[in-house]
Amino acid sequence: MPPEISLMLHPTFGMLAVLAAVWVFVEVLNAREGSLRRIRLASLGVAALLWLAYVSGGYWYVVHYAADKAVIKAGPWPFAHGFFMEAKEHLFFSLLLLGTYLPMAASDSRLPGDQGVRRLLLTVALLVVLLGLAMEGMGAVISLGVREGLMAR
Amino acid sequence: MTIPPKYITSFGLSLALVNLFNAALVVLKETDEGVLAGMKAATGHHWVTHGLVLLALFVALGWLLTYLKPARRAGEPSGVAVAVLVSTVLGDMVIAGYFLVAGWLGAAA
């Protein structure tokens, strides 16, 4: 796979996962028997999209990132790697596990009546949204770090 | 398909524990070259090993915790929500804080 493709797929899957998590959040706010199927489907979507983001981004990171890392570190924005990439690659694991857990929590037999289960789902979905948006922002800074590095050559 | 509540609780608490372990493993491998080298040697890349360890731990703890009787609120969905929220915020703050401080010290040095 060309590196540019996996590089574009990673944030695309990530943003779709964020949108699916927003969908879960809104459905849970108004949860009733009729919305259970949508909640469970959207939760599965969050998990699947985050795993796709993990595989596509991970492939690019492990196989192709070394060249970009060298450009960033030699350029005027070394913090794009030193802080943003280093933090992003490890914070992503929290996001992946939250996304993996979401469909499990959505499969709880106590839904839709149990307030505690709804609170749990809202918490996990909100964390996925916030962490997902943070990942997108950090990815943008990393891309700018590469561009700044190339422009400085 | 529905999942029995005991698994929702056990895997939620497992998620909370793995979030904290993630932060601890980041600090450990970044400060101990032996650990980092070992993680690189295991799969060829420390990040791949890191991910595999966390996923294996999440599954193992989630399974094991089903055999424990949860204490007070920890076993209720609201308690699991608090555990997940606090561990995610705390763990992620440790990770971001570590690289912020390490980057600042590196720049200052």
PDB file of C-alpha atoms in Angstrom:
ATOM      1  CA  MET A   1       0.000   0.000   0.000  1.00  0.00           C
ATOM      2  CA  PRO A   2       1.413   3.456  -0.878  1.00  0.00           C
ATOM      3  CA  PRO A   3       2.287   5.315   2.360  1.00  0.00           C
ATOM      4  CA  GLU A   4       0.128   8.306   1.380  1.00  0.00           C
ATOM      5  CA  ILE A   5      -2.954   6.079   1.311  1.00  0.00           C
ATOM      6  CA  SER A   6      -2.475   4.695   4.813  1.00  0.00           C
ATOM      7  CA  LEU A   7      -1.598   8.197   5.990  1.00  0.00           C
ATOM      8  CA  MET A   8      -4.914   9.537   4.642  1.00  0.00           C
ATOM      9  CA  LEU A   9      -6.946   6.542   5.832  1.00  0.00           C
ATOM     10  CA  HIS A  10      -5.776   6.974   9.428  1.00  0.00           C
ATOM     11  CA  PRO A  11      -7.392  10.388  10.167  1.00  0.00           C
ATOM     12  CA  THR A  12     -10.382   9.527   7.960  1.00  0.00           C
ATOM     13  CA  PHE A  13     -11.219   6.436  10.009  1.00  0.00           C
ATOM     14  CA  GLY A  14     -10.477   8.417  13.169  1.00  0.00           C
ATOM     15  CA  MET A  15     -12.869  11.235  12.323  1.00  0.00           C
ATOM     16  CA  LEU A  16     -15.587   8.775  11.272  1.00  0.00           C
ATOM     17  CA  ALA A  17     -15.139   7.060  14.648  1.00  0.00           C
ATOM     18  CA  VAL A  18     -15.579  10.424  16.394  1.00  0.00           C
ATOM     19  CA  LEU A  19     -18.793  11.051  14.445  1.00  0.00           C
ATOM     20  CA  ALA A  20     -20.074   7.559  15.320  1.00  0.00           C
ATOM     21  CA  ALA A  21     -19.260   8.204  19.002  1.00  0.00           C
ATOM     22  CA  VAL A  22     -21.244  11.474  18.859  1.00  0.00           C
ATOM     23  CA  TRP A  23     -24.099   9.433  17.399  1.00  0.00           C
ATOM     24  CA  VAL A  24     -23.862   6.951  20.310  1.00  0.00           C
ATOM     25  CA  PHE A  25     -23.787   9.828  22.820  1.00  0.00           C
ATOM     26  CA  VAL A  26     -26.937  11.452  21.418  1.00  0.00           C
ATOM     27  CA  GLU A  27     -28.789   8.132  21.124  1.00  0.00           C
ATOM     28  CA  VAL A  28     -27.957   7.249  24.749  1.00  0.00           C
ATOM     29  CA  LEU A  29     -29.212  10.638  25.949  1.00  0.00           C
ATOM     30  CA  ASN A  30     -32.588   9.672  24.475  1.00  0.00           C
ATOM     31  CA  ALA A  31     -32.309   5.916  24.960  1.00  0.00           C
ATOM     32  CA  ARG A  32     -35.454   3.792  24.714  1.00  0.00           C
ATOM     33  CA  GLU A  33     -36.234   0.292  23.478  1.00  0.00           C
ATOM     34  CA  GLY A  34     -36.473   1.491  19.887  1.00  0.00           C
ATOM     35  CA  SER A  35     -33.004   3.044  19.911  1.00  0.00           C
ATOM     36  CA  LEU A  36     -31.092   0.059  21.348  1.00  0.00           C
ATOM     37  CA  ARG A  37     -30.309  -1.414  17.943  1.00  0.00           C
ATOM     38  CA  ARG A  38     -28.904   1.921  16.710  1.00  0.00           C
ATOM     39  CA  ILE A  39     -26.834   2.374  19.895  1.00  0.00           C
ATOM     40  CA  ARG A  40     -25.306  -1.096  19.528  1.00  0.00           C
ATOM     41  CA  LEU A  41     -24.723  -0.686  15.805  1.00  0.00           C
ATOM     42  CA  ALA A  42     -23.078   2.736  16.177  1.00  0.00           C
ATOM     43  CA  SER A  43     -20.949   1.424  19.078  1.00  0.00           C
ATOM     44  CA  LEU A  44     -19.721  -1.436  16.913  1.00  0.00           C
ATOM     45  CA  GLY A  45     -18.981   1.154  14.226  1.00  0.00           C
ATOM     46  CA  VAL A  46     -16.846   3.152  16.680  1.00  0.00           C
ATOM     47  CA  ALA A  47     -14.840   0.041  17.586  1.00  0.00           C
ATOM     48  CA  ALA A  48     -14.388  -1.080  13.969  1.00  0.00           C
ATOM     49  CA  LEU A  49     -13.361   2.399  12.772  1.00  0.00           C
ATOM     50  CA  LEU A  50     -10.871   2.866  15.627  1.00  0.00           C
ATOM     51  CA  TRP A  51      -9.286  -0.503  14.868  1.00  0.00           C
ATOM     52  CA  LEU A  52      -9.020   0.478  11.207  1.00  0.00           C
ATOM     53  CA  ALA A  53      -7.413   3.788  12.273  1.00  0.00           C
ATOM     54  CA  TYR A  54      -5.029   1.825  14.517  1.00  0.00           C
ATOM     55  CA  VAL A  55      -3.977  -0.584  11.770  1.00  0.00           C
ATOM     56  CA  SER A  56      -3.624   2.066   9.033  1.00  0.00           C
ATOM     57  CA  GLY A  57      -1.849   4.581  11.290  1.00  0.00           C
ATOM     58  CA  GLY A  58       0.240   1.901  12.962  1.00  0.00           C
ATOM     59  CA  TYR A  59       1.392   0.514   9.627  1.00  0.00           C
ATOM     60  CA  TRP A  60       2.472   3.964   8.498  1.00  0.00           C
ATOM     61  CA  TYR A  61       4.125   4.756  11.836  1.00  0.00           C
ATOM     62  CA  VAL A  62       6.122   1.526  12.042  1.00  0.00           C
ATOM     63  CA  VAL A  63       7.110   1.319   8.357  1.00  0.00           C
ATOM     64  CA  HIS A  64       7.341   4.916   7.070  1.00  0.00           C
ATOM     65  CA  TYR A  65       7.548   7.425   9.932  1.00  0.00           C
ATOM     66  CA  ALA A  66      11.343   7.284  10.462  1.00  0.00           C
ATOM     67  CA  ALA A  67      11.998   9.553   7.446  1.00  0.00           C
ATOM     68  CA  ASP A  68       9.423  12.128   8.586  1.00  0.00           C
ATOM     69  CA  LYS A  69      10.785  11.969  12.126  1.00  0.00           C
ATOM     70  CA  ALA A  70      14.262  12.871  10.870  1.00  0.00           C
ATOM     71  CA  VAL A  71      12.821  15.852   8.920  1.00  0.00           C
ATOM     72  CA  ILE A  72      10.842  17.078  11.952  1.00  0.00           C
ATOM     73  CA  LYS A  73      13.761  16.777  14.367  1.00  0.00           C
ATOM     74  CA  ALA A  74      16.099  18.660  12.025  1.00  0.00           C
ATOM     75  CA  GLY A  75      13.509  21.375  11.363  1.00  0.00           C
ATOM     76  CA  PRO A  76      12.212  24.382  13.312  1.00  0.00           C
ATOM     77  CA  TRP A  77       9.368  22.400  14.959  1.00  0.00           C
ATOM     78  CA  PRO A  78      11.126  19.482  16.744  1.00  0.00           C
ATOM     79  CA  PHE A  79       8.368  19.494  19.377  1.00  0.00           C
ATOM     80  CA  ALA A  80       6.015  18.141  16.684  1.00  0.00           C
ATOM     81  CA  HIS A  81       7.766  14.831  17.274  1.00  0.00           C
ATOM     82  CA  GLY A  82       9.170  15.316  20.792  1.00  0.00           C
ATOM     83  CA  PHE A  83       5.815  16.079  22.332  1.00  0.00           C
ATOM     84  CA  PHE A  84       2.949  15.649  19.859  1.00  0.00           C
ATOM     85  CA  MET A  85       3.948  12.387  18.158  1.00  0.00           C
ATOM     86  CA  GLU A  86       5.325  10.787  21.302  1.00  0.00           C
ATOM     87  CA  ALA A  87       2.173  11.650  23.266  1.00  0.00           C
ATOM     88  CA  LYS A  88      -0.191  10.772  20.397  1.00  0.00           C
ATOM     89  CA  GLU A  89       1.212   7.308  19.773  1.00  0.00           C
ATOM     90  CA  HIS A  90       0.670   6.372  23.430  1.00  0.00           C
ATOM     91  CA  LEU A  91      -2.592   8.234  24.123  1.00  0.00           C
ATOM     92  CA  PHE A  92      -4.050   6.380  21.151  1.00  0.00           C
ATOM     93  CA  PHE A  93      -4.025   3.154  23.179  1.00  0.00           C
ATOM     94  CA  SER A  94      -6.482   4.717  25.663  1.00  0.00           C
ATOM     95  CA  LEU A  95      -8.722   5.670  22.778  1.00  0.00           C
ATOM     96  CA  LEU A  96      -8.501   2.211  21.193  1.00  0.00           C
ATOM     97  CA  LEU A  97      -9.411   0.455  24.439  1.00  0.00           C
ATOM     98  CA  LEU A  98     -12.278   2.869  25.128  1.00  0.00           C
ATOM     99  CA  GLY A  99     -13.593   2.245  21.614  1.00  0.00           C
ATOM    100  CA  THR A 100     -13.211  -1.522  22.032  1.00  0.00           C
ATOM    101  CA  TYR A 101     -15.110  -1.395  25.329  1.00  0.00           C
ATOM    102  CA  LEU A 102     -17.961   0.771  24.011  1.00  0.00           C
ATOM    103  CA  PRO A 103     -19.878  -2.002  22.164  1.00  0.00           C
ATOM    104  CA  MET A 104     -19.482  -4.243  25.211  1.00  0.00           C
ATOM    105  CA  ALA A 105     -21.064  -1.619  27.467  1.00  0.00           C
ATOM    106  CA  ALA A 106     -23.748  -1.009  24.833  1.00  0.00           C
ATOM    107  CA  SER A 107     -24.631  -4.711  24.961  1.00  0.00           C
ATOM    108  CA  ASP A 108     -25.569  -4.480  28.646  1.00  0.00           C
ATOM    109  CA  SER A 109     -28.899  -6.222  29.206  1.00  0.00           C
ATOM    110  CA  ARG A 110     -29.968  -3.450  31.672  1.00  0.00           C
ATOM    111  CA  LEU A 111     -30.329  -0.891  28.881  1.00  0.00           C
ATOM    112  CA  PRO A 112     -32.227   1.331  28.261  1.00  0.00           C
ATOM    113  CA  GLY A 113     -33.705   1.765  31.763  1.00  0.00           C
ATOM    114  CA  ASP A 114     -30.617   1.682  33.997  1.00  0.00           C
ATOM    115  CA  GLN A 115     -29.273   5.188  34.621  1.00  0.00           C
ATOM    116  CA  GLY A 116     -25.876   3.836  35.665  1.00  0.00           C
ATOM    117  CA  VAL A 117     -25.327   1.951  32.399  1.00  0.00           C
ATOM    118  CA  ARG A 118     -26.420   5.026  30.448  1.00  0.00           C
ATOM    119  CA  ARG A 119     -23.956   7.147  32.450  1.00  0.00           C
ATOM    120  CA  LEU A 120     -21.210   4.623  31.682  1.00  0.00           C
ATOM    121  CA  LEU A 121     -21.977   4.711  27.955  1.00  0.00           C
ATOM    122  CA  LEU A 122     -22.114   8.516  27.936  1.00  0.00           C
ATOM    123  CA  THR A 123     -18.743   8.682  29.716  1.00  0.00           C
ATOM    124  CA  VAL A 124     -17.023   6.266  27.334  1.00  0.00           C
ATOM    125  CA  ALA A 125     -18.552   7.871  24.220  1.00  0.00           C
ATOM    126  CA  LEU A 126     -17.589  11.370  25.403  1.00  0.00           C
ATOM    127  CA  LEU A 127     -14.010  10.271  26.115  1.00  0.00           C
ATOM    128  CA  VAL A 128     -13.807   8.755  22.623  1.00  0.00           C
ATOM    129  CA  VAL A 129     -14.995  12.059  21.113  1.00  0.00           C
ATOM    130  CA  LEU A 130     -12.589  14.212  23.136  1.00  0.00           C
ATOM    131  CA  LEU A 131      -9.572  11.942  22.676  1.00  0.00           C
ATOM    132  CA  GLY A 132     -10.419  11.476  18.991  1.00  0.00           C
ATOM    133  CA  LEU A 133     -10.501  15.227  18.413  1.00  0.00           C
ATOM    134  CA  ALA A 134      -7.221  15.576  20.324  1.00  0.00           C
ATOM    135  CA  MET A 135      -5.674  12.913  18.038  1.00  0.00           C
ATOM    136  CA  GLU A 136      -6.822  14.831  14.948  1.00  0.00           C
ATOM    137  CA  GLY A 137      -5.296  18.059  16.275  1.00  0.00           C
ATOM    138  CA  MET A 138      -2.033  16.394  17.211  1.00  0.00           C
ATOM    139  CA  GLY A 139      -1.846  14.766  13.780  1.00  0.00           C
ATOM    140  CA  ALA A 140      -2.228  18.185  12.193  1.00  0.00           C
ATOM    141  CA  VAL A 141       0.682  19.566  14.244  1.00  0.00           C
ATOM    142  CA  ILE A 142       2.850  16.574  13.254  1.00  0.00           C
ATOM    143  CA  SER A 143       2.058  17.170   9.564  1.00  0.00           C
ATOM    144  CA  LEU A 144       2.940  20.847   9.975  1.00  0.00           C
ATOM    145  CA  GLY A 145       6.177  19.805  11.668  1.00  0.00           C
ATOM    146  CA  VAL A 146       7.139  17.841   8.551  1.00  0.00           C
ATOM    147  CA  ARG A 147       6.177  20.749   6.282  1.00  0.00           C
ATOM    148  CA  GLU A 148       8.145  23.255   8.364  1.00  0.00           C
ATOM    149  CA  GLY A 149      11.119  20.902   8.281  1.00  0.00           C
ATOM    150  CA  LEU A 150      10.974  20.549   4.505  1.00  0.00           C
ATOM    151  CA  MET A 151      10.519  24.292   3.966  1.00  0.00           C
ATOM    152  CA  ALA A 152      13.570  25.030   6.096  1.00  0.00           C
ATOM    153  CA  ARG A 153      15.810  22.902   3.837  1.00  0.00           C
TER     154      ARG A 153
ATOM    155  CA  MET B   1     -27.079  -9.909  21.640  1.00  0.00           C
ATOM    156  CA  THR B   2     -26.632  -8.837  25.258  1.00  0.00           C
ATOM    157  CA  ILE B   3     -23.665  -9.334  27.586  1.00  0.00           C
ATOM    158  CA  PRO B   4     -24.146 -10.230  31.283  1.00  0.00           C
ATOM    159  CA  PRO B   5     -23.500  -7.258  33.618  1.00  0.00           C
ATOM    160  CA  LYS B   6     -20.560  -8.970  35.342  1.00  0.00           C
ATOM    161  CA  TYR B   7     -18.545  -8.709  32.098  1.00  0.00           C
ATOM    162  CA  ILE B   8     -19.469  -5.045  31.631  1.00  0.00           C
ATOM    163  CA  THR B   9     -18.102  -4.409  35.129  1.00  0.00           C
ATOM    164  CA  SER B  10     -14.982  -6.551  34.848  1.00  0.00           C
ATOM    165  CA  PHE B  11     -13.915  -5.253  31.444  1.00  0.00           C
ATOM    166  CA  GLY B  12     -14.693  -1.662  32.503  1.00  0.00           C
ATOM    167  CA  LEU B  13     -12.463  -2.009  35.545  1.00  0.00           C
ATOM    168  CA  SER B  14      -9.867  -3.751  33.377  1.00  0.00           C
ATOM    169  CA  LEU B  15      -9.958  -0.764  31.020  1.00  0.00           C
ATOM    170  CA  ALA B  16      -9.380   1.581  33.967  1.00  0.00           C
ATOM    171  CA  LEU B  17      -6.423  -0.465  35.235  1.00  0.00           C
ATOM    172  CA  VAL B  18      -4.865  -0.790  31.765  1.00  0.00           C
ATOM    173  CA  ASN B  19      -5.134   2.994  31.279  1.00  0.00           C
ATOM    174  CA  LEU B  20      -2.984   3.462  34.382  1.00  0.00           C
ATOM    175  CA  PHE B  21      -0.618   0.666  33.352  1.00  0.00           C
ATOM    176  CA  ASN B  22      -0.230   2.322  29.937  1.00  0.00           C
ATOM    177  CA  ALA B  23       1.036   5.504  31.598  1.00  0.00           C
ATOM    178  CA  ALA B  24       3.370   3.544  33.878  1.00  0.00           C
ATOM    179  CA  LEU B  25       4.782   1.543  30.955  1.00  0.00           C
ATOM    180  CA  VAL B  26       5.401   4.747  28.945  1.00  0.00           C
ATOM    181  CA  VAL B  27       7.406   6.298  31.777  1.00  0.00           C
ATOM    182  CA  LEU B  28       9.228   3.025  32.457  1.00  0.00           C
ATOM    183  CA  LYS B  29      10.325   2.386  28.866  1.00  0.00           C
ATOM    184  CA  GLU B  30      11.295   6.026  28.326  1.00  0.00           C
ATOM    185  CA  THR B  31      13.449   6.106  31.451  1.00  0.00           C
ATOM    186  CA  ASP B  32      14.903   2.577  31.331  1.00  0.00           C
ATOM    187  CA  GLU B  33      16.819   1.725  28.170  1.00  0.00           C
ATOM    188  CA  GLY B  34      16.829  -1.962  29.082  1.00  0.00           C
ATOM    189  CA  VAL B  35      13.028  -2.077  29.052  1.00  0.00           C
ATOM    190  CA  LEU B  36      12.889  -0.176  25.763  1.00  0.00           C
ATOM    191  CA  ALA B  37      15.462  -2.510  24.191  1.00  0.00           C
ATOM    192  CA  GLY B  38      13.543  -5.545  25.420  1.00  0.00           C
ATOM    193  CA  MET B  39      10.300  -4.218  23.948  1.00  0.00           C
ATOM    194  CA  LYS B  40      12.046  -3.518  20.625  1.00  0.00           C
ATOM    195  CA  ALA B  41      13.556  -7.007  20.581  1.00  0.00           C
ATOM    196  CA  ALA B  42      10.221  -8.697  21.299  1.00  0.00           C
ATOM    197  CA  THR B  43       8.445  -7.649  18.090  1.00  0.00           C
ATOM    198  CA  GLY B  44      10.891  -5.411  16.226  1.00  0.00           C
ATOM    199  CA  HIS B  45       9.226  -2.181  17.415  1.00  0.00           C
ATOM    200  CA  HIS B  46       8.605  -0.991  20.977  1.00  0.00           C
ATOM    201  CA  TRP B  47       5.219   0.505  20.030  1.00  0.00           C
ATOM    202  CA  VAL B  48       3.952  -2.796  18.602  1.00  0.00           C
ATOM    203  CA  THR B  49       5.005  -4.611  21.781  1.00  0.00           C
ATOM    204  CA  HIS B  50       3.425  -1.863  23.892  1.00  0.00           C
ATOM    205  CA  GLY B  51       0.094  -2.288  22.112  1.00  0.00           C
ATOM    206  CA  LEU B  52       0.155  -6.086  22.325  1.00  0.00           C
ATOM    207  CA  VAL B  53       0.948  -5.996  26.053  1.00  0.00           C
ATOM    208  CA  LEU B  54      -1.931  -3.593  26.736  1.00  0.00           C
ATOM    209  CA  LEU B  55      -4.444  -5.571  24.673  1.00  0.00           C
ATOM    210  CA  ALA B  56      -3.412  -8.874  26.283  1.00  0.00           C
ATOM    211  CA  LEU B  57      -3.650  -7.292  29.731  1.00  0.00           C
ATOM    212  CA  PHE B  58      -7.084  -5.818  28.950  1.00  0.00           C
ATOM    213  CA  VAL B  59      -8.446  -9.233  27.950  1.00  0.00           C
ATOM    214  CA  ALA B  60      -6.740 -11.120  30.798  1.00  0.00           C
ATOM    215  CA  LEU B  61      -7.793  -8.676  33.528  1.00  0.00           C
ATOM    216  CA  GLY B  62     -11.302  -8.415  32.114  1.00  0.00           C
ATOM    217  CA  TRP B  63     -11.591 -12.185  32.349  1.00  0.00           C
ATOM    218  CA  LEU B  64      -9.957 -12.518  35.779  1.00  0.00           C
ATOM    219  CA  LEU B  65     -11.990  -9.723  37.375  1.00  0.00           C
ATOM    220  CA  THR B  66     -15.219 -11.608  36.666  1.00  0.00           C
ATOM    221  CA  TYR B  67     -14.162 -13.970  39.465  1.00  0.00           C
ATOM    222  CA  LEU B  68     -13.759 -11.180  42.029  1.00  0.00           C
ATOM    223  CA  LYS B  69     -16.616  -9.818  44.059  1.00  0.00           C
ATOM    224  CA  PRO B  70     -16.552  -6.057  43.468  1.00  0.00           C
ATOM    225  CA  ALA B  71     -16.554  -3.823  46.529  1.00  0.00           C
ATOM    226  CA  ARG B  72     -19.308  -1.234  46.947  1.00  0.00           C
ATOM    227  CA  ARG B  73     -19.738   1.191  44.024  1.00  0.00           C
ATOM    228  CA  ALA B  74     -16.900  -0.284  41.969  1.00  0.00           C
ATOM    229  CA  GLY B  75     -19.270  -3.010  40.792  1.00  0.00           C
ATOM    230  CA  GLU B  76     -22.047  -0.653  39.738  1.00  0.00           C
ATOM    231  CA  PRO B  77     -22.101   0.904  36.263  1.00  0.00           C
ATOM    232  CA  SER B  78     -21.766   4.408  37.773  1.00  0.00           C
ATOM    233  CA  GLY B  79     -18.698   3.267  39.710  1.00  0.00           C
ATOM    234  CA  VAL B  80     -17.198   1.779  36.551  1.00  0.00           C
ATOM    235  CA  ALA B  81     -17.898   5.066  34.731  1.00  0.00           C
ATOM    236  CA  VAL B  82     -16.034   7.007  37.438  1.00  0.00           C
ATOM    237  CA  ALA B  83     -13.117   4.522  37.338  1.00  0.00           C
ATOM    238  CA  VAL B  84     -12.879   4.780  33.539  1.00  0.00           C
ATOM    239  CA  LEU B  85     -13.107   8.584  33.585  1.00  0.00           C
ATOM    240  CA  VAL B  86     -10.568   9.123  36.382  1.00  0.00           C
ATOM    241  CA  SER B  87      -8.072   6.564  35.029  1.00  0.00           C
ATOM    242  CA  THR B  88      -8.281   7.932  31.487  1.00  0.00           C
ATOM    243  CA  VAL B  89      -7.778  11.537  32.575  1.00  0.00           C
ATOM    244  CA  LEU B  90      -5.040  10.628  35.059  1.00  0.00           C
ATOM    245  CA  GLY B  91      -3.204   8.191  32.775  1.00  0.00           C
ATOM    246  CA  ASP B  92      -3.330  10.503  29.777  1.00  0.00           C
ATOM    247  CA  MET B  93      -2.203  13.481  31.870  1.00  0.00           C
ATOM    248  CA  VAL B  94       0.810  11.470  33.061  1.00  0.00           C
ATOM    249  CA  ILE B  95       1.700  10.561  29.463  1.00  0.00           C
ATOM    250  CA  ALA B  96       1.261  14.093  28.096  1.00  0.00           C
ATOM    251  CA  GLY B  97       2.943  15.582  31.176  1.00  0.00           C
ATOM    252  CA  TYR B  98       5.902  13.228  30.867  1.00  0.00           C
ATOM    253  CA  PHE B  99       6.609  14.169  27.241  1.00  0.00           C
ATOM    254  CA  LEU B 100       6.006  17.841  27.985  1.00  0.00           C
ATOM    255  CA  VAL B 101       8.566  17.824  30.797  1.00  0.00           C
ATOM    256  CA  ALA B 102      10.990  15.540  28.900  1.00  0.00           C
ATOM    257  CA  GLY B 103      10.742  17.788  25.831  1.00  0.00           C
ATOM    258  CA  TRP B 104      11.246  20.937  27.904  1.00  0.00           C
ATOM    259  CA  LEU B 105      14.229  19.476  29.741  1.00  0.00           C
ATOM    260  CA  GLY B 106      15.648  18.275  26.422  1.00  0.00           C
ATOM    261  CA  ALA B 107      15.245  21.732  24.927  1.00  0.00           C
ATOM    262  CA  ALA B 108      16.746  23.366  27.995  1.00  0.00           C
ATOM    263  CA  ALA B 109      19.732  21.004  28.092  1.00  0.00           C
TER     264      ALA B 109
END
